[in-house]
Amino acid sequence: LDANNTNSYSGSGTTVNDLSGNGYTHTLSSSGIYTTLSGIKCFNCSTSGVVSAAVTGPLLPTTGFTYICWGRLLNSTAGYRTLWRTQPSDHPLLFEQGSNRMGMWDNDGVGFWYSGYTPTILADTWVQYAVTGTNTTQTFYINGQQVGTTANGTGGNRHAEWGSTSGGQPFGYVANMQLYSTILTQPQIQQLFTSTRSRFGLAIYTTVATTTWTAPPG
């Protein structure tokens, strides 16, 4: 899915097309959540917006899956901030209510699983999030760098929602999403990061010189 690609989203209406050719059409909770933020076309999931699979979503195999998304996290910790939700349960990646701890949520077990990663500077900036996993473990990446793991996983569920949940838990803004039915390696995740980062304002310096710049998270 890609808010910047007219083959995926035309710029009007509530239908978001699956570019993979597998027919996993998605639906915006409102056409009004489509917006342009600092030149980046995206979906506003900072209040009530959510992007949902129009029919039964693709399976996250128990043997391995990969989610990748460019997103802009809300700064407020007042509630849970969910990037993905699966069915019949679980959240592959979310931020804990009352903190900036990143992890996953097991609806059928202990609840929140902490990845070991708590960012200090992450909100209100575009970041590539990635999570790989099975039904027993997950690994988390920020901008192509591994930042945490959990001893639980969401494999075996089906993708359902992106950017929030139907019951709330707004994440922020989301621009594009990829879901793979296998575990991508870190070099593959880094390749996807490198190929798209300039679109989200992450500069690439190739000339030796004196300059001032802000390091992206990770």
mmCIF file of C-alpha atoms in Angstrom:
data_model
loop_
_atom_site.group_PDB
_atom_site.id
_atom_site.type_symbol
_atom_site.label_atom_id
_atom_site.label_comp_id
_atom_site.label_asym_id
_atom_site.label_seq_id
_atom_site.Cartn_x
_atom_site.Cartn_y
_atom_site.Cartn_z
ATOM 1 C CA LEU A 1 0.000 0.000 0.000
ATOM 2 C CA ASP A 2 1.324 3.466 -0.828
ATOM 3 C CA ALA A 3 -0.335 6.858 -0.352
ATOM 4 C CA ASN A 4 2.179 8.370 -2.786
ATOM 5 C CA ASN A 5 1.352 5.986 -5.655
ATOM 6 C CA THR A 6 -1.843 6.758 -7.577
ATOM 7 C CA ASN A 7 -2.110 3.089 -8.559
ATOM 8 C CA SER A 8 -2.552 2.363 -4.859
ATOM 9 C CA TYR A 9 -4.541 5.434 -3.840
ATOM 10 C CA SER A 10 -6.112 7.769 -6.381
ATOM 11 C CA GLY A 11 -6.261 10.728 -4.024
ATOM 12 C CA SER A 12 -10.000 10.492 -3.385
ATOM 13 C CA GLY A 13 -12.479 7.988 -1.981
ATOM 14 C CA THR A 14 -11.795 5.307 0.608
ATOM 15 C CA THR A 15 -10.302 2.453 -1.460
ATOM 16 C CA VAL A 16 -6.573 1.687 -1.231
ATOM 17 C CA ASN A 17 -5.359 -0.880 -3.752
ATOM 18 C CA ASP A 18 -2.797 -3.580 -3.099
ATOM 19 C CA LEU A 19 0.163 -3.053 -5.460
ATOM 20 C CA SER A 20 1.395 -6.648 -5.090
ATOM 21 C CA GLY A 21 -1.333 -7.973 -7.371
ATOM 22 C CA ASN A 22 -2.752 -10.236 -4.669
ATOM 23 C CA GLY A 23 -5.976 -8.250 -4.395
ATOM 24 C CA TYR A 24 -5.798 -7.299 -0.715
ATOM 25 C CA THR A 25 -7.775 -4.073 -1.066
ATOM 26 C CA HIS A 26 -7.912 -1.799 1.990
ATOM 27 C CA THR A 27 -10.458 0.775 3.118
ATOM 28 C CA LEU A 28 -9.868 4.160 4.744
ATOM 29 C CA SER A 29 -12.109 4.925 7.697
ATOM 30 C CA SER A 30 -12.703 8.266 5.965
ATOM 31 C CA SER A 31 -11.458 9.796 2.721
ATOM 32 C CA GLY A 32 -10.582 12.818 4.864
ATOM 33 C CA ILE A 33 -7.626 11.058 6.479
ATOM 34 C CA TYR A 34 -5.650 11.349 3.228
ATOM 35 C CA THR A 35 -3.352 14.353 3.547
ATOM 36 C CA THR A 36 -0.010 15.845 2.557
ATOM 37 C CA LEU A 37 2.329 16.496 5.475
ATOM 38 C CA SER A 38 5.476 18.513 4.713
ATOM 39 C CA GLY A 39 5.274 17.369 1.093
ATOM 40 C CA ILE A 40 4.699 13.699 1.974
ATOM 41 C CA LYS A 41 1.392 12.100 0.938
ATOM 42 C CA CYS A 42 0.095 9.942 3.766
ATOM 43 C CA PHE A 43 -2.886 8.852 5.849
ATOM 44 C CA ASN A 44 -3.693 10.746 9.032
ATOM 45 C CA CYS A 45 -4.198 8.140 11.753
ATOM 46 C CA SER A 46 -3.484 10.583 14.568
ATOM 47 C CA THR A 47 -7.059 10.757 15.896
ATOM 48 C CA SER A 48 -9.689 8.354 14.568
ATOM 49 C CA GLY A 49 -8.235 7.351 11.190
ATOM 50 C CA VAL A 50 -7.450 3.717 10.405
ATOM 51 C CA VAL A 51 -6.672 1.734 7.247
ATOM 52 C CA SER A 52 -8.380 -1.680 7.310
ATOM 53 C CA ALA A 53 -8.283 -4.764 5.107
ATOM 54 C CA ALA A 54 -11.502 -4.648 3.077
ATOM 55 C CA VAL A 55 -11.941 -8.417 3.296
ATOM 56 C CA THR A 56 -9.985 -11.168 5.053
ATOM 57 C CA GLY A 57 -6.401 -9.969 5.221
ATOM 58 C CA PRO A 58 -3.279 -11.931 4.266
ATOM 59 C CA LEU A 59 -1.890 -14.529 6.657
ATOM 60 C CA LEU A 60 1.234 -13.932 8.708
ATOM 61 C CA PRO A 61 2.810 -17.404 8.442
ATOM 62 C CA THR A 62 3.860 -19.047 11.696
ATOM 63 C CA THR A 63 7.194 -19.794 10.003
ATOM 64 C CA GLY A 64 7.952 -16.157 9.296
ATOM 65 C CA PHE A 65 6.673 -12.760 8.152
ATOM 66 C CA THR A 66 7.914 -9.183 7.740
ATOM 67 C CA TYR A 67 6.021 -5.904 8.133
ATOM 68 C CA ILE A 68 7.607 -2.667 6.883
ATOM 69 C CA CYS A 69 6.139 0.835 7.100
ATOM 70 C CA TRP A 70 7.131 4.476 6.970
ATOM 71 C CA GLY A 71 5.310 6.194 9.802
ATOM 72 C CA ARG A 72 5.328 9.335 11.936
ATOM 73 C CA LEU A 73 4.600 8.534 15.593
ATOM 74 C CA LEU A 74 2.376 10.664 17.812
ATOM 75 C CA ASN A 75 4.211 12.445 20.595
ATOM 76 C CA SER A 76 1.514 11.863 23.238
ATOM 77 C CA THR A 77 1.800 8.792 25.483
ATOM 78 C CA ALA A 78 -1.786 9.120 26.738
ATOM 79 C CA GLY A 79 -2.849 5.914 24.991
ATOM 80 C CA TYR A 80 -1.454 2.904 23.181
ATOM 81 C CA ARG A 81 -0.175 3.766 19.682
ATOM 82 C CA THR A 82 -0.746 0.781 17.389
ATOM 83 C CA LEU A 83 0.952 0.499 14.011
ATOM 84 C CA TRP A 84 -0.586 -2.874 13.050
ATOM 85 C CA ARG A 85 -3.362 -5.087 14.377
ATOM 86 C CA THR A 86 -4.031 -8.670 13.306
ATOM 87 C CA GLN A 87 -7.045 -10.974 13.562
ATOM 88 C CA PRO A 88 -8.338 -12.726 15.525
ATOM 89 C CA SER A 89 -6.050 -10.951 17.987
ATOM 90 C CA ASP A 90 -2.660 -9.358 18.731
ATOM 91 C CA HIS A 91 -0.714 -6.251 17.698
ATOM 92 C CA PRO A 92 2.636 -6.927 15.988
ATOM 93 C CA LEU A 93 3.997 -3.460 16.853
ATOM 94 C CA LEU A 94 2.747 -0.783 19.225
ATOM 95 C CA PHE A 95 3.971 1.717 21.806
ATOM 96 C CA GLU A 96 2.935 1.273 25.413
ATOM 97 C CA GLN A 97 0.453 3.574 27.070
ATOM 98 C CA GLY A 98 2.140 5.964 29.480
ATOM 99 C CA SER A 99 5.613 5.404 28.028
ATOM 100 C CA ASN A 100 7.591 5.212 24.805
ATOM 101 C CA ARG A 101 8.385 1.503 25.217
ATOM 102 C CA MET A 102 8.008 -0.364 21.923
ATOM 103 C CA GLY A 103 6.822 -3.951 21.693
ATOM 104 C CA MET A 104 3.908 -6.185 20.751
ATOM 105 C CA TRP A 105 0.583 -7.068 22.388
ATOM 106 C CA ASP A 106 -0.640 -10.600 23.014
ATOM 107 C CA ASN A 107 -4.422 -10.470 23.445
ATOM 108 C CA ASP A 108 -4.586 -14.123 24.487
ATOM 109 C CA GLY A 109 -1.762 -14.043 26.995
ATOM 110 C CA VAL A 110 0.169 -11.627 29.183
ATOM 111 C CA GLY A 111 -0.645 -8.508 27.155
ATOM 112 C CA PHE A 112 2.263 -6.171 26.439
ATOM 113 C CA TRP A 113 5.635 -7.682 25.524
ATOM 114 C CA TYR A 114 8.474 -5.178 25.765
ATOM 115 C CA SER A 115 11.079 -5.326 22.985
ATOM 116 C CA GLY A 116 13.783 -3.773 25.148
ATOM 117 C CA TYR A 117 13.729 -0.586 23.081
ATOM 118 C CA THR A 118 12.568 2.783 24.426
ATOM 119 C CA PRO A 119 13.386 5.625 22.033
ATOM 120 C CA THR A 120 14.195 9.062 23.400
ATOM 121 C CA ILE A 121 13.745 10.879 20.068
ATOM 122 C CA LEU A 122 11.281 9.262 17.678
ATOM 123 C CA ALA A 123 7.956 11.091 17.711
ATOM 124 C CA ASP A 124 6.949 13.638 15.067
ATOM 125 C CA THR A 125 9.521 12.433 12.555
ATOM 126 C CA TRP A 126 9.331 10.018 9.623
ATOM 127 C CA VAL A 127 10.826 6.635 10.475
ATOM 128 C CA GLN A 128 10.960 3.253 8.755
ATOM 129 C CA TYR A 129 9.537 0.648 11.115
ATOM 130 C CA ALA A 130 10.048 -3.048 10.439
ATOM 131 C CA VAL A 131 9.201 -6.170 12.399
ATOM 132 C CA THR A 132 10.013 -9.757 11.497
ATOM 133 C CA GLY A 133 8.742 -12.774 13.359
ATOM 134 C CA THR A 134 7.110 -16.158 13.738
ATOM 135 C CA ASN A 135 4.470 -17.357 16.178
ATOM 136 C CA THR A 136 7.072 -17.474 18.978
ATOM 137 C CA THR A 137 9.410 -14.505 18.456
ATOM 138 C CA GLN A 138 9.749 -11.083 16.857
ATOM 139 C CA THR A 139 12.626 -8.751 15.953
ATOM 140 C CA PHE A 140 12.181 -4.985 15.630
ATOM 141 C CA TYR A 141 14.044 -2.545 13.355
ATOM 142 C CA ILE A 142 14.214 1.247 13.128
ATOM 143 C CA ASN A 143 15.653 2.695 9.917
ATOM 144 C CA GLY A 144 17.233 -0.651 9.083
ATOM 145 C CA GLN A 145 18.887 -1.116 12.476
ATOM 146 C CA GLN A 146 17.856 -3.896 14.861
ATOM 147 C CA VAL A 147 16.656 -2.385 18.140
ATOM 148 C CA GLY A 148 14.797 -5.120 20.042
ATOM 149 C CA THR A 149 13.193 -8.562 20.274
ATOM 150 C CA THR A 150 10.311 -10.317 22.006
ATOM 151 C CA ALA A 151 9.909 -13.957 23.013
ATOM 152 C CA ASN A 152 6.413 -13.993 21.540
ATOM 153 C CA GLY A 153 5.077 -13.448 18.045
ATOM 154 C CA THR A 154 1.950 -12.774 16.001
ATOM 155 C CA GLY A 155 2.533 -15.408 13.303
ATOM 156 C CA GLY A 156 -0.602 -17.406 12.523
ATOM 157 C CA ASN A 157 -2.862 -14.352 12.598
ATOM 158 C CA ARG A 158 -4.135 -12.394 9.593
ATOM 159 C CA HIS A 159 -3.357 -8.767 8.859
ATOM 160 C CA ALA A 160 -6.326 -6.560 9.739
ATOM 161 C CA GLU A 161 -5.549 -2.882 10.369
ATOM 162 C CA TRP A 162 -2.800 -0.337 9.837
ATOM 163 C CA GLY A 163 -2.151 2.974 11.588
ATOM 164 C CA SER A 164 -4.505 2.350 14.509
ATOM 165 C CA THR A 165 -7.292 -0.013 15.509
ATOM 166 C CA SER A 166 -11.021 0.275 14.995
ATOM 167 C CA GLY A 167 -11.311 0.745 18.750
ATOM 168 C CA GLY A 168 -8.828 3.620 18.901
ATOM 169 C CA GLN A 169 -5.097 3.581 19.708
ATOM 170 C CA PRO A 170 -4.057 6.103 17.006
ATOM 171 C CA PHE A 171 -0.450 5.761 15.853
ATOM 172 C CA GLY A 172 0.114 9.018 14.009
ATOM 173 C CA TYR A 173 0.683 9.254 10.241
ATOM 174 C CA VAL A 174 1.447 6.379 7.868
ATOM 175 C CA ALA A 175 2.645 6.609 4.266
ATOM 176 C CA ASN A 176 3.313 3.140 2.873
ATOM 177 C CA MET A 177 3.289 -0.470 4.006
ATOM 178 C CA GLN A 178 4.677 -3.789 2.827
ATOM 179 C CA LEU A 179 3.907 -7.246 4.198
ATOM 180 C CA TYR A 180 6.024 -10.272 3.255
ATOM 181 C CA SER A 181 5.198 -13.919 3.923
ATOM 182 C CA THR A 182 8.811 -14.590 4.892
ATOM 183 C CA ILE A 183 11.472 -13.151 7.185
ATOM 184 C CA LEU A 184 13.579 -10.551 5.388
ATOM 185 C CA THR A 185 17.225 -10.318 6.385
ATOM 186 C CA GLN A 186 18.600 -7.137 7.894
ATOM 187 C CA PRO A 187 20.482 -6.259 4.644
ATOM 188 C CA GLN A 188 17.185 -6.606 2.732
ATOM 189 C CA ILE A 189 15.421 -4.309 5.214
ATOM 190 C CA GLN A 190 18.305 -1.838 4.970
ATOM 191 C CA GLN A 191 18.079 -1.927 1.172
ATOM 192 C CA LEU A 192 14.397 -0.962 1.351
ATOM 193 C CA PHE A 193 15.269 1.805 3.797
ATOM 194 C CA THR A 194 18.032 3.182 1.578
ATOM 195 C CA SER A 195 15.851 3.130 -1.533
ATOM 196 C CA THR A 196 13.070 5.196 0.078
ATOM 197 C CA ARG A 197 14.671 7.420 2.736
ATOM 198 C CA SER A 198 15.230 10.472 0.522
ATOM 199 C CA ARG A 199 11.463 10.695 -0.024
ATOM 200 C CA PHE A 200 11.049 11.180 3.743
ATOM 201 C CA GLY A 201 13.680 13.848 4.130
ATOM 202 C CA LEU A 202 16.582 11.744 5.366
ATOM 203 C CA ALA A 203 19.582 13.228 3.597
ATOM 204 C CA ILE A 204 22.421 11.226 2.066
ATOM 205 C CA TYR A 205 25.870 12.866 2.269
ATOM 206 C CA THR A 206 28.430 11.704 -0.308
ATOM 207 C CA THR A 207 30.957 14.585 -0.274
ATOM 208 C CA VAL A 208 33.556 15.154 2.446
ATOM 209 C CA ALA A 209 32.839 18.605 3.876
ATOM 210 C CA THR A 210 31.832 20.495 6.989
ATOM 211 C CA THR A 211 28.094 20.482 7.567
ATOM 212 C CA THR A 212 25.415 20.499 10.257
ATOM 213 C CA TRP A 213 22.755 17.810 10.296
ATOM 214 C CA THR A 214 20.339 15.994 12.586
ATOM 215 C CA ALA A 215 20.912 12.258 13.023
ATOM 216 C CA PRO A 216 17.778 10.186 12.314
ATOM 217 C CA PRO A 217 16.649 7.667 14.970
ATOM 218 C CA GLY A 218 18.759 4.512 14.939
#
